[in-house]
Amino acid sequence: MTAHDPRLDTLHRDFDDHGLIPLWTQREDLMPTVPRPSAVPHRWRWKELYELAARAGELVPVGRGGERRAIALANPGLPGLPHATATLWAAVQYLGPREAAPVHRHAQNAFRFVLEGEGVWTIVDGDPVAMRRGDLLLTPGWAWHGHHNTTDRPMAWLDGLDIPLSNALNTEFFQFGPGELEDRSTPVHSRGERLWGHPGLRPLGGETVPHRSPLAAYRWEHTDAALAAQLELSDEGHPGAVAPGHAAVRFANPATGGDVLPTLRAEMHRLRPGTGTAPSRESASSVWQVFQGSGVFHLDGRPHEVEQGDLVAVPSWTEVRVEARAELDLFRFGDQPVSERLHLYLTDATNPATAPGGNR
Ligand code: GTQ
Ligand code: FE2
């Protein structure tokens, strides 16, 4: 068999006619030596996002059918798709004064992270959960949820979901709830927080399912205090921070210590001004949002300046290095629980293919 044998062209055409594709023409794309995502590293400016969301607020009603005034980050490497990375949905959701988003539920896992504002309650399986600046709010798969704005000001926040993953696996299920939100009460603390929101204390009567955090809200005052304490301890010479000047926490299911959602990990990082992270890669994708401060994301060596609210997509195996200009608080979420649980999670330090005697 030679490359010039005309029978080879005929064979390839016949493959095509029979719904077949040979490995040898596509091996490098199908099975690259390291992940080569179509999604690209990218930054979105919060200022621009917010302004566009506000315009949608004037023109687009929230209601049954469309369900949410949510505008997704669309990765330029995935043209036409509302995907931030191959697996992650990240959107700005905008709710005008006194507006309500109808109750529904779906198999996809969701959370909200609040950059600014307050006065919206999200009702998760009948438990009203206040949304305030710096809070992480969970909506696990199949939980009923609707949101309502109790104020005369609009509010916008970040939604994170595993929609693209669910699309890839074709595991999408969705159900409408009653049109009207049944409970418009506005408690400061949700029932889940009253039961589970006390550090180190597990309620003896608390019922849980292992894959679902019983806590729907992670409050900024706790996250902030945890990060501040890590930095203080590290100043005093004690271990605990990731590195000098770099504190970080993972949001955890208080019943299991595991990730907050089966498919999504969430973290908060604090970097002192002038500090930076070591460059790293992993076989998982993330989206970062600047909660406060400013800095630079170096993504595969290219610098992207960021300020408050800006969002950054980091596809699998992108090299990331973060530098803080002003003290930098960063929210991050990613699909790490998926690759970890499937034993597919590698970093540049643990990639066996870089061992001697392997790849050229
Ligand atoms: O708030 O329920 O950004 O169902 C995408 C899908 C938000 C939500 C999104 C959703 C929601
Ligand atoms: Fe939803």
mmCIF file of N, CA and C and ligand atoms in Angstrom, residues 68 70 89 91 93 104 106 112 145 147 159 161, ligand 1:
data_model
loop_
_atom_site.group_PDB
_atom_site.id
_atom_site.type_symbol
_atom_site.label_atom_id
_atom_site.label_comp_id
_atom_site.label_asym_id
_atom_site.label_seq_id
_atom_site.Cartn_x
_atom_site.Cartn_y
_atom_site.Cartn_z
ATOM 1 N N ARG A 68 -35.110 32.545 32.385
ATOM 2 C CA ARG A 68 -34.133 33.381 33.067
ATOM 3 C C ARG A 68 -33.555 34.423 32.112
ATOM 4 N N ALA A 70 -30.571 35.326 31.511
ATOM 5 C CA ALA A 70 -29.185 34.913 31.732
ATOM 6 C C ALA A 70 -28.441 35.005 30.404
ATOM 7 N N TRP A 89 -20.890 26.254 31.911
ATOM 8 C CA TRP A 89 -21.754 27.403 31.601
ATOM 9 C C TRP A 89 -21.473 28.464 32.647
ATOM 10 N N ALA A 91 -22.791 32.541 33.275
ATOM 11 C CA ALA A 91 -23.678 33.562 32.722
ATOM 12 C C ALA A 91 -23.885 34.681 33.720
ATOM 13 N N GLN A 93 -26.749 36.830 35.200
ATOM 14 C CA GLN A 93 -28.212 36.850 35.282
ATOM 15 C C GLN A 93 -28.634 38.185 35.885
ATOM 16 N N HIS A 104 -38.597 26.350 38.543
ATOM 17 C CA HIS A 104 -38.383 25.171 37.702
ATOM 18 C C HIS A 104 -37.321 24.297 38.362
ATOM 19 N N HIS A 106 -34.176 21.117 37.201
ATOM 20 C CA HIS A 106 -33.490 20.421 36.103
ATOM 21 C C HIS A 106 -32.383 19.548 36.668
ATOM 22 N N ARG A 112 -24.952 30.250 42.207
ATOM 23 C CA ARG A 112 -24.855 31.692 41.949
ATOM 24 C C ARG A 112 -23.720 32.220 42.780
ATOM 25 N N HIS A 145 -36.304 25.695 42.005
ATOM 26 C CA HIS A 145 -35.785 27.017 42.335
ATOM 27 C C HIS A 145 -36.415 28.108 41.494
ATOM 28 N N HIS A 147 -36.310 32.800 41.612
ATOM 29 C CA HIS A 147 -35.652 33.942 42.257
ATOM 30 C C HIS A 147 -36.602 35.133 42.239
ATOM 31 N N ASP A 159 -23.988 33.120 37.293
ATOM 32 C CA ASP A 159 -24.508 31.755 37.368
ATOM 33 C C ASP A 159 -23.440 30.809 36.847
ATOM 34 N N LEU A 161 -23.120 26.688 35.827
ATOM 35 C CA LEU A 161 -23.819 25.407 35.678
ATOM 36 C C LEU A 161 -22.972 24.438 34.865
HETATM 37 O O1 GTQ B 1 -31.252 30.585 37.449
HETATM 38 O O2 GTQ B 1 -32.284 28.714 37.179
HETATM 39 O O3 GTQ B 1 -27.846 30.878 33.946
HETATM 40 O O4 GTQ B 1 -31.858 27.350 34.958
HETATM 41 C C1 GTQ B 1 -29.094 28.977 33.306
HETATM 42 C C2 GTQ B 1 -30.120 28.082 33.574
HETATM 43 C C3 GTQ B 1 -29.632 30.181 35.309
HETATM 44 C C4 GTQ B 1 -31.447 29.531 36.815
HETATM 45 C C5 GTQ B 1 -28.848 30.008 34.177
HETATM 46 C C6 GTQ B 1 -30.891 28.229 34.714
HETATM 47 C C7 GTQ B 1 -30.659 29.291 35.580
#
